[in-house]
Tab-separated table of C-alpha atoms in Angstrom:
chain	number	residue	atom	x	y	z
A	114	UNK	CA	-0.484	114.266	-22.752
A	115	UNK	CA	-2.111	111.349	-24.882
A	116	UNK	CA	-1.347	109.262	-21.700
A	117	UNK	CA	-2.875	111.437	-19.721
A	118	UNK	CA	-6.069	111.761	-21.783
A	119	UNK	CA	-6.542	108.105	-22.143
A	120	UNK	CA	-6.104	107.497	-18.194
A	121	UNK	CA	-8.856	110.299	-17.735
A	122	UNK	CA	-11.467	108.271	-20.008
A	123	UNK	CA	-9.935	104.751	-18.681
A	124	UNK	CA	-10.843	104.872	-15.285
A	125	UNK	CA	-14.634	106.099	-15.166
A	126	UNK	CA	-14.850	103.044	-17.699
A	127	UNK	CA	-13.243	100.698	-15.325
A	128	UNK	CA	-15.155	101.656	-12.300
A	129	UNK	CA	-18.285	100.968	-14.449
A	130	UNK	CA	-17.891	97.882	-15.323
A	131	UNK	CA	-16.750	96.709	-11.610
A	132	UNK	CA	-20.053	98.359	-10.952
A	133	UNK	CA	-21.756	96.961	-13.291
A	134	UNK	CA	-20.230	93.490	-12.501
A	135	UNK	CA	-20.976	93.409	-9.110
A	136	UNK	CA	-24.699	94.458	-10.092
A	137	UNK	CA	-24.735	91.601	-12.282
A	138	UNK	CA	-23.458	89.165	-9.453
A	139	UNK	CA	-26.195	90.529	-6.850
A	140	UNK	CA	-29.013	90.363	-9.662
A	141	UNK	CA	-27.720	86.406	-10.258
A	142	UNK	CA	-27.753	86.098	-6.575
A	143	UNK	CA	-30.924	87.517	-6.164
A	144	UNK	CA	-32.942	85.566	-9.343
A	145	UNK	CA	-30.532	81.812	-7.878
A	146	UNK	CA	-32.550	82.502	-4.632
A	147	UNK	CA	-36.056	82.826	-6.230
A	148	UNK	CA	-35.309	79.710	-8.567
A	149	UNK	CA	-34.026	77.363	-5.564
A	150	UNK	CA	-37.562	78.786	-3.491
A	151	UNK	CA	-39.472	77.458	-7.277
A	152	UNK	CA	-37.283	74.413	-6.986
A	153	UNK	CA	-38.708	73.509	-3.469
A	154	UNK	CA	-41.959	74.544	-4.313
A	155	UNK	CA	-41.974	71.559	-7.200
A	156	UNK	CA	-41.442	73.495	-10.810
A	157	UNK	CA	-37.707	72.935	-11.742
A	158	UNK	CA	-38.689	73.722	-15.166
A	159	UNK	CA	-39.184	77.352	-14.288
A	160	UNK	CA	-36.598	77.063	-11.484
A	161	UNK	CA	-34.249	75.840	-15.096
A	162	UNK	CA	-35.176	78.854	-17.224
A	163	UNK	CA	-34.666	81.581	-13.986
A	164	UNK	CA	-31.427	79.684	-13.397
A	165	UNK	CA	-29.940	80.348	-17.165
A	166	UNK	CA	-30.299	83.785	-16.765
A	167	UNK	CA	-28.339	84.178	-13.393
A	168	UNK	CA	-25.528	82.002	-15.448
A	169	UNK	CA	-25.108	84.209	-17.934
A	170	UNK	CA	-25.363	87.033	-15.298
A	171	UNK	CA	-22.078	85.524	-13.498
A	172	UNK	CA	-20.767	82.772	-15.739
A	173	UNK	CA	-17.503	82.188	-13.585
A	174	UNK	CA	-20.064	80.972	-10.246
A	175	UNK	CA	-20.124	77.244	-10.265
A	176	UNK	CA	-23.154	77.389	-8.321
A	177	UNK	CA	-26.169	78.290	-11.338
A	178	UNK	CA	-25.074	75.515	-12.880
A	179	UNK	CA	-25.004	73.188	-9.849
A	180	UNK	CA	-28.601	74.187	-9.495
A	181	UNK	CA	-29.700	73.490	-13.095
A	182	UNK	CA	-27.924	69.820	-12.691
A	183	UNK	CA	-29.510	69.665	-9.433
A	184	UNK	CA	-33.455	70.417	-11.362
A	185	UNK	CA	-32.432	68.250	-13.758
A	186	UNK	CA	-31.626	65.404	-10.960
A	187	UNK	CA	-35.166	66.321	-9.729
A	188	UNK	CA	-36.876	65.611	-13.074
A	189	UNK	CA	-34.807	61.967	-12.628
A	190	UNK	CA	-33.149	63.804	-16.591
A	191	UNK	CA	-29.814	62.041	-15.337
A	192	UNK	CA	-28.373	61.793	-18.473
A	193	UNK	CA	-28.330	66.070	-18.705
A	194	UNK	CA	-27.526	66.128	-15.417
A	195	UNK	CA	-24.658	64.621	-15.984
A	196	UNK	CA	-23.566	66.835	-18.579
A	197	UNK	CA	-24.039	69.715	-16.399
A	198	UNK	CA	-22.192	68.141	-13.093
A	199	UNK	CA	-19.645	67.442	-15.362
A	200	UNK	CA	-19.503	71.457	-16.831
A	201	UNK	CA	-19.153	72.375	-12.967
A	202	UNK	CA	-16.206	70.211	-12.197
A	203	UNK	CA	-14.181	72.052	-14.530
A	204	UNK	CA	-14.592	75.657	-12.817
A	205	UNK	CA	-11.937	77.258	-10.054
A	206	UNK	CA	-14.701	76.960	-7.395
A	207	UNK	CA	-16.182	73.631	-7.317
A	208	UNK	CA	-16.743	71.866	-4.489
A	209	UNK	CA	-17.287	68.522	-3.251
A	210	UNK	CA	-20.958	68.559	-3.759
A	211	UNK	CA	-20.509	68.797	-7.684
A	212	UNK	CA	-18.795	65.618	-7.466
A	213	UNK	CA	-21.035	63.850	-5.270
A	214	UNK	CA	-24.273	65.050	-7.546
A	215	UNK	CA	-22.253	63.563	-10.372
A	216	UNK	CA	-21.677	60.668	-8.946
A	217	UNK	CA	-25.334	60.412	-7.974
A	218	UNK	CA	-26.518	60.694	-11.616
A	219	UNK	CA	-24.289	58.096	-12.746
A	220	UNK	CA	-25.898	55.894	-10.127
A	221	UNK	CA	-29.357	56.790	-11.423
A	222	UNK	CA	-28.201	56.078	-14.350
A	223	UNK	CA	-27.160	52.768	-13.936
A	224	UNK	CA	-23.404	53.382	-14.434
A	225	UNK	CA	-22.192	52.369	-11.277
A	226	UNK	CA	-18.663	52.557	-12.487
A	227	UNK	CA	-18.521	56.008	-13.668
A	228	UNK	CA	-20.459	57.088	-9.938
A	229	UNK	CA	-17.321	55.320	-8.437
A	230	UNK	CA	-15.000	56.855	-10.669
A	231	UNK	CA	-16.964	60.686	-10.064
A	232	UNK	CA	-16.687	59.904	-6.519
A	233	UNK	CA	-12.968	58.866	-6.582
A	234	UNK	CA	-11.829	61.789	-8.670
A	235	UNK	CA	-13.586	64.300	-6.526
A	236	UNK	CA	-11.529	62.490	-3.317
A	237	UNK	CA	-8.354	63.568	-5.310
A	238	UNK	CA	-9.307	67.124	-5.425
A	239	UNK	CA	-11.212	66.798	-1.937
A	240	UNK	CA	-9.545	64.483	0.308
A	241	UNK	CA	-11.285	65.535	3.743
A	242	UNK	CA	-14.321	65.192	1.745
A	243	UNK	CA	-16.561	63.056	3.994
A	244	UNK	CA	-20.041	63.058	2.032
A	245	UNK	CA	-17.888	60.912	-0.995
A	246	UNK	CA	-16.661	58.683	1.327
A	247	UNK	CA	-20.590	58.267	2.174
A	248	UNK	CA	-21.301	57.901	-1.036
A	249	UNK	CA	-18.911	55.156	-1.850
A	250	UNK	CA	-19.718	53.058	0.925
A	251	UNK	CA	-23.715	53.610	0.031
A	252	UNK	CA	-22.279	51.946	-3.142
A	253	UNK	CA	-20.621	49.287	-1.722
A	254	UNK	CA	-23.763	48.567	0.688
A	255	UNK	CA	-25.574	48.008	-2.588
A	256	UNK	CA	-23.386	45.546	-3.764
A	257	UNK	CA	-23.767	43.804	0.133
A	258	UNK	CA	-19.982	44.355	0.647
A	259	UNK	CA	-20.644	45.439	4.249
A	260	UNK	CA	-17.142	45.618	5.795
A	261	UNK	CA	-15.930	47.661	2.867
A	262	UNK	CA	-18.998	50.066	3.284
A	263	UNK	CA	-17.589	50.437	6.924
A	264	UNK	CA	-14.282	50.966	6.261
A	265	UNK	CA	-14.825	53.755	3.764
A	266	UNK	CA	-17.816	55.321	6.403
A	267	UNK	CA	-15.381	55.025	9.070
A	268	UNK	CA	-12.788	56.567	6.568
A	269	UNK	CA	-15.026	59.520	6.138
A	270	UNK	CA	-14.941	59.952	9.909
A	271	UNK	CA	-11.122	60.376	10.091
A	272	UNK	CA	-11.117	63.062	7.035
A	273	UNK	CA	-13.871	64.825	8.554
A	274	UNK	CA	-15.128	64.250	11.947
A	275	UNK	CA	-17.743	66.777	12.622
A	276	UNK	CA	-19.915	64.927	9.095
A	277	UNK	CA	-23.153	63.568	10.145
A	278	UNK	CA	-24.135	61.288	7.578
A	279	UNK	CA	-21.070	58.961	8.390
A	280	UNK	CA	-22.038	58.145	11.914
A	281	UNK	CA	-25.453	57.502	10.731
A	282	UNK	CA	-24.873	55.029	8.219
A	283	UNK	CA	-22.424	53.102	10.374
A	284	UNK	CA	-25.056	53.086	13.016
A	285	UNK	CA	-27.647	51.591	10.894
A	286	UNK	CA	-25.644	49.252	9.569
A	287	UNK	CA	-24.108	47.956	12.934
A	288	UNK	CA	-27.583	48.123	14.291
A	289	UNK	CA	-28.511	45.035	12.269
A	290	UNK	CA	-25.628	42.935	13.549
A	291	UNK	CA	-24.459	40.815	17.080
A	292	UNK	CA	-21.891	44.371	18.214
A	293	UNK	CA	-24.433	46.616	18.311
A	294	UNK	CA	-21.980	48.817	20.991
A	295	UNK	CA	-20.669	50.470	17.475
A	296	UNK	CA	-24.440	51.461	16.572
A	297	UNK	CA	-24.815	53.035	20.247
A	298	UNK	CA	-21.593	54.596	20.058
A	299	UNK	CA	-21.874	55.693	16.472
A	300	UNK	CA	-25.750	56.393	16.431
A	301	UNK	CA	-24.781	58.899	20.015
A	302	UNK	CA	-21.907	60.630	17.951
A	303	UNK	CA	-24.637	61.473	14.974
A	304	UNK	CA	-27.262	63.072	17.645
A	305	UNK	CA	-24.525	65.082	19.278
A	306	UNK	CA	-23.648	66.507	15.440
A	307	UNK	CA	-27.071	66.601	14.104
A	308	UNK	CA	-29.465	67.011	16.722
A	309	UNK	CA	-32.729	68.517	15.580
A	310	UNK	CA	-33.983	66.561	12.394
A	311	UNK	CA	-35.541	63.782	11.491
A	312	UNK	CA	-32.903	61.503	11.609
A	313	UNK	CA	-32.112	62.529	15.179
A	314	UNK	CA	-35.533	61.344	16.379
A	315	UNK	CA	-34.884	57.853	14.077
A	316	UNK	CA	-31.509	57.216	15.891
A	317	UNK	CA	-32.807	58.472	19.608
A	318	UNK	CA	-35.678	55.806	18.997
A	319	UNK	CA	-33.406	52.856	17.814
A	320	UNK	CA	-30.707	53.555	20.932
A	321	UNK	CA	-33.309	52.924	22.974
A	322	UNK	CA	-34.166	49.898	20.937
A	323	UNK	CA	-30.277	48.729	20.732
A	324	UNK	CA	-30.375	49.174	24.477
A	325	UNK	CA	-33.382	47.034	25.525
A	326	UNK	CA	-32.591	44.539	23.163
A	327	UNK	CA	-28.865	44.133	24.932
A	328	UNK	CA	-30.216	44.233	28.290
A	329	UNK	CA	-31.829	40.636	29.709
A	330	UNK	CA	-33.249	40.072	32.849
A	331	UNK	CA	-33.609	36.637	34.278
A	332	UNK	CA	-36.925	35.348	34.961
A	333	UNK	CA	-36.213	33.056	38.046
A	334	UNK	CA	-33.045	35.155	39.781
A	335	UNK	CA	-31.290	38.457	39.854
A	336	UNK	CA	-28.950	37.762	36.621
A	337	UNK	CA	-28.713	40.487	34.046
A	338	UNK	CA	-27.459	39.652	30.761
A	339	UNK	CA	-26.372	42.418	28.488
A	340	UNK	CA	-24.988	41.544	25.431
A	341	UNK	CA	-23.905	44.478	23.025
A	342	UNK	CA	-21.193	42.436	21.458
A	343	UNK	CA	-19.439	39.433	19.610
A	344	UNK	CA	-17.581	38.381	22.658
A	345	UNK	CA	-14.755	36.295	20.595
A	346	UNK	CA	-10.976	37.220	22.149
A	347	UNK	CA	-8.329	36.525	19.888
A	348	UNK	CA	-4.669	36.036	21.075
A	349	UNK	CA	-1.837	38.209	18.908
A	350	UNK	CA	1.789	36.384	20.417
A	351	UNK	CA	3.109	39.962	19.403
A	352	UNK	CA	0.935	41.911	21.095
A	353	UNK	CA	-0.038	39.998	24.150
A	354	UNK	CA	-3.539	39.318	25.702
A	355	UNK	CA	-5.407	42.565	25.915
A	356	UNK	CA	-9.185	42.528	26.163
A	357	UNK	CA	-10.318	44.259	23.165
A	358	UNK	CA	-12.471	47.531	24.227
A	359	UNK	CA	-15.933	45.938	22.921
A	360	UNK	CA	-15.760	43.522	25.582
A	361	UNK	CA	-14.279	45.879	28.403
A	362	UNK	CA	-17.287	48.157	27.891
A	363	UNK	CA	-19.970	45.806	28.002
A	364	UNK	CA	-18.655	44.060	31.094
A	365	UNK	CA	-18.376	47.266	32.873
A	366	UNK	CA	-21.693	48.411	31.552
A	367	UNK	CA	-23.049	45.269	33.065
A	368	UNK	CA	-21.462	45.810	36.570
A	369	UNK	CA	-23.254	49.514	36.085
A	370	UNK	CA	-26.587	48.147	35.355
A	371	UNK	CA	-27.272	46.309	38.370
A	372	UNK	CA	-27.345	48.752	41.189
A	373	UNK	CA	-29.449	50.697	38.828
A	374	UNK	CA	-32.147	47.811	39.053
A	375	UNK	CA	-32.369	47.942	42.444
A	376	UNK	CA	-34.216	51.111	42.460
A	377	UNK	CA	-36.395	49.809	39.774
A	378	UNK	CA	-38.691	47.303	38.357
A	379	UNK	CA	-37.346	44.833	36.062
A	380	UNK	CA	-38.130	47.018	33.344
A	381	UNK	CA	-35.587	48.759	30.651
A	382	UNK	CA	-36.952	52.607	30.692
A	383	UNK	CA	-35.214	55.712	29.842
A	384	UNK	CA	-34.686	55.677	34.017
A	385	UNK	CA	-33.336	52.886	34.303
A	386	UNK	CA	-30.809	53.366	31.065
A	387	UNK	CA	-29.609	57.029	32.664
A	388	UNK	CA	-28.854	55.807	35.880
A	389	UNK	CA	-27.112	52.954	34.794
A	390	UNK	CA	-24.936	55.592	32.251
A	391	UNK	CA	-24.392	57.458	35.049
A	392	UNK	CA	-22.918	54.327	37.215
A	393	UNK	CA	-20.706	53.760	34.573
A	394	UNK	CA	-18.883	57.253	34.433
A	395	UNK	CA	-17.693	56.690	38.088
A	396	UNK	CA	-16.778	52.978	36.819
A	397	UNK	CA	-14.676	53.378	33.856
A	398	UNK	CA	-13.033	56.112	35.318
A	399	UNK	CA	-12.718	56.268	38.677
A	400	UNK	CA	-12.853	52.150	39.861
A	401	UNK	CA	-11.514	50.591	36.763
A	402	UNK	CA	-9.737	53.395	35.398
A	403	UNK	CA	-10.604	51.827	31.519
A	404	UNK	CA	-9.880	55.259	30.286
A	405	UNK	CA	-5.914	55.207	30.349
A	406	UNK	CA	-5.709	51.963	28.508
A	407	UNK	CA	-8.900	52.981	26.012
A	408	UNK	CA	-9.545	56.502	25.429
A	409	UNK	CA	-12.790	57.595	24.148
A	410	UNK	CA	-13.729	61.201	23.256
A	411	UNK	CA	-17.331	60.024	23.835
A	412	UNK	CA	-17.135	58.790	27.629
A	413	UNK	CA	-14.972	61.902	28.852
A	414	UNK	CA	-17.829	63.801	27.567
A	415	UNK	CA	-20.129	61.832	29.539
A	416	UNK	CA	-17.574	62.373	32.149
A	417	UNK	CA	-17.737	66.357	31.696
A	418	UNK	CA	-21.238	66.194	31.708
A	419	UNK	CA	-21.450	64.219	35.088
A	420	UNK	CA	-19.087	66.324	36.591
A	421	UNK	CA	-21.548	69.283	35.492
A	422	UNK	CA	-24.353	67.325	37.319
A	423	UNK	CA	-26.030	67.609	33.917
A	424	UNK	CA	-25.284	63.856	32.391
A	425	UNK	CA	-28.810	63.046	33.715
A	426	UNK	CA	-30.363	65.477	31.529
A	427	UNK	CA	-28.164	64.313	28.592
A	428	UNK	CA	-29.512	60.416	28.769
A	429	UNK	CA	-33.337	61.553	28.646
A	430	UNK	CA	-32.508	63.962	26.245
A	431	UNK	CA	-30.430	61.061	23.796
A	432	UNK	CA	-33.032	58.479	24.206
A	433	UNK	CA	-36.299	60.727	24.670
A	434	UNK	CA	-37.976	59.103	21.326
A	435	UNK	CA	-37.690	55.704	23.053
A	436	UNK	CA	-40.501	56.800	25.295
A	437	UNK	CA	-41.670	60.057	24.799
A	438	UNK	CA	-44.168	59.586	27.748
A	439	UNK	CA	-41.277	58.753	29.804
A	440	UNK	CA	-39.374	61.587	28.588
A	441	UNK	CA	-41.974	64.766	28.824
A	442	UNK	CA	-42.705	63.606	32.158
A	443	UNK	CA	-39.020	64.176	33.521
A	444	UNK	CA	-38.522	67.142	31.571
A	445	UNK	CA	-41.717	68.881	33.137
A	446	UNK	CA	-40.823	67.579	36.575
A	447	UNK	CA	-37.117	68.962	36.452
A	448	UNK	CA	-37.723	71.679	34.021
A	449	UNK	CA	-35.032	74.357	35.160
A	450	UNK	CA	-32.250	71.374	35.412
A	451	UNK	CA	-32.908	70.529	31.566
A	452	UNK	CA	-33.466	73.901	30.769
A	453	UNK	CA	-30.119	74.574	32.004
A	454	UNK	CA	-28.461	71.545	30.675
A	455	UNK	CA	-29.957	72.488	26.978
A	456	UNK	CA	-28.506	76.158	27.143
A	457	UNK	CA	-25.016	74.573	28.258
A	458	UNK	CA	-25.176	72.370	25.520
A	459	UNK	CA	-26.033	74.385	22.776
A	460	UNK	CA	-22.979	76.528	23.490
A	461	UNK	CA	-20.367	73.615	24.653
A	462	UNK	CA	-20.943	71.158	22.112
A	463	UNK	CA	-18.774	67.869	21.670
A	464	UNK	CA	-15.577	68.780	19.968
A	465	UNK	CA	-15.150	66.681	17.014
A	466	UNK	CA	-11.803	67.217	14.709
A	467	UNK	CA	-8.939	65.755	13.086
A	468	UNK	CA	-7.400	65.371	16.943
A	469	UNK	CA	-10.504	64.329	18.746
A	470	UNK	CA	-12.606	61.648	16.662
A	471	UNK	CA	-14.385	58.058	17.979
A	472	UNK	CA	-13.707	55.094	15.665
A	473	UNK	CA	-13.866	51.381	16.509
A	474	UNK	CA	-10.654	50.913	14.813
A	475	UNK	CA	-8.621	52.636	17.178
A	476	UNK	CA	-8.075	49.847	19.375
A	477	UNK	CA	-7.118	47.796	16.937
């Protein structure tokens, strides 16, 4: 009967405080929501105070205290900040973002080491974690150790394909060297994953760049020159001769380029470019068949796209911030074929995973 008596009393008491827990986890919700709006709005001191409260509302969410590190990273108070990335590494849900602010706050505050270490650790506990493989090769491009920068962007790629801010770096960097066919490849990969921002206009407008500086024609006779890459061949007795893929492309790119001149004027335009990427689809696959020996998840899309008659489309739409003149007046002269093409694309995007991924090192 005393069993009975205390079950009767137990339960309502139980269901209260599940109700009143998940009231408290709304109300945190609710007050995280109006501090992040505060923090945007430029007052992370208020955005601090609001942010206490909805930790002590739901102290088991990793996320208030993100936020209060993140205010504090705003008010460049890195040393707190640290102290309070630090608190959220420690909870059941972190996530890879507590490690990379961490890291970041080291940085700011001149402790390199520590950032590397924050960065490192987190890679343990996240190892498809591509934003701290960004971060350690932003590191190492500090510290002008270029190739290692790559290697750890290009890392990020393989852990997690479908992460922007990989394919961007690697395209600016490789967009200040002689193979700029890995900052067109790369910088094309970035606008397929993130392709309404800021950075999308940036890399649309240096393709275009990359391209016209690649592409030479000759003053006195038909020649074109296109040079998108350190043309060195090195012989491996072990391997045999094969013609590494950064020279295959460009030579094949160069064999596309010229009937795609003689509908033009001597001038690199966002015309001549698309026709010239079109070309190139029915050379690499069809004439040349480059695609069994060097498969590229980035040419059968072109490929798909061709077949779809919509590849055309896809070229003004990639390099429309080369020349926006260039680019507004094809779109309003073939409106329903982009219109079409940007409805197919927004539900068929490039498939980019653990089993479908571009990096240069593949053919090595």
């Amino acid at each position: 009967m005393n069993k009975l008596i205390l079950l009767i009393f137990l339960v309502p008491a139980l269901t209260a405080a599940f109700a009143q827990s998940g009231y408290n986890k709304a109300q945190a919700r609710q007050l995280k929501q109006e501090a992040v709006q505060i923090m945007d709005n430029g007052d992370p001191d208020k955005a601090i105070t609001i942010l206490e409260s909805a930790q002590k509302l739901d102290p088991d969410d990793h996320s208030y205290l993100y936020e209060i590190g993140y205010a504090l990273y705003l008010k460049k108070d890195y040393s707190k900040a640290i102290d309070i990335f630090r608190k959220t590494t420690k909870y059941s849900d972190v996530t890879d973002q507590c490690y990379q602010m961490l890291g970041n706050a080291y940085d700011m505050n001149g402790q390199r080491t520590k950032a590397r270490d924050a960065y490192a650790d987190g890679l343990k506990k996240f190892p498809a974690a591509g934003r701290l493989y960004m971060e350690s090769g932003l590191l190492d491009m500090i510290e002008k150790n270029y190739n290692k920068a790559a290697a750890s962007w290009e890392k990020g790629i393989l852990v997690q394909p479908n992460y922007a801010s990989n394919y961007y770096r690697l395209t600016k960097l490789f967009a200040q060297t002689t193979d700029r066919i890995w900052a067109i490849f790369y910088g094309e990969l970035f606008m397929n994953i993130e392709r309404n921002t800021a950075r999308t206009e940036e890399i649309s407008q240096l393709l275009f760049k990359l391209y016209k500086a690649s592409i030479t024609f000759s003053d006195t006779s038909s020649q074109i020159k296109v040079d998108l890459a350190n043309s060195n061949i090195f012989f491996d007795p072990k391997k045999g001769l094969k013609i590494p893929f950064h020279i295959v492309y460009p030579l094949d790119f160069t064999i596309a380029v010229t009937p795609a001149t003689l509908t033009s004027k001597k001038e690199i335009n966002i015309a001549l470019l698309s026709q010239t990427r079109i070309n190139l689809v029915d050379i690499w696959f069809n004439k040349q068949k480059h695609n069994e020996q060097y498969p590229n998840i980035l040419l059968d899309f072109h490929r798909t796209l061709s077949e779809k008659g919509m590849l055309e489309a896809y070229n003004y739409w990639l390099l429309m911030k080369g020349n926006e003149d260039e680019f507004i007046q094809w779109r309003d002269s073939h409106r329903e074929e982009f219109d079409a093409f940007a409805t197919w694309f927004k539900d068929t995007p490039l498939q980019l995973d653990t089993s479908h991924y571009f990096v240069r090192t593949q053919y090595d």
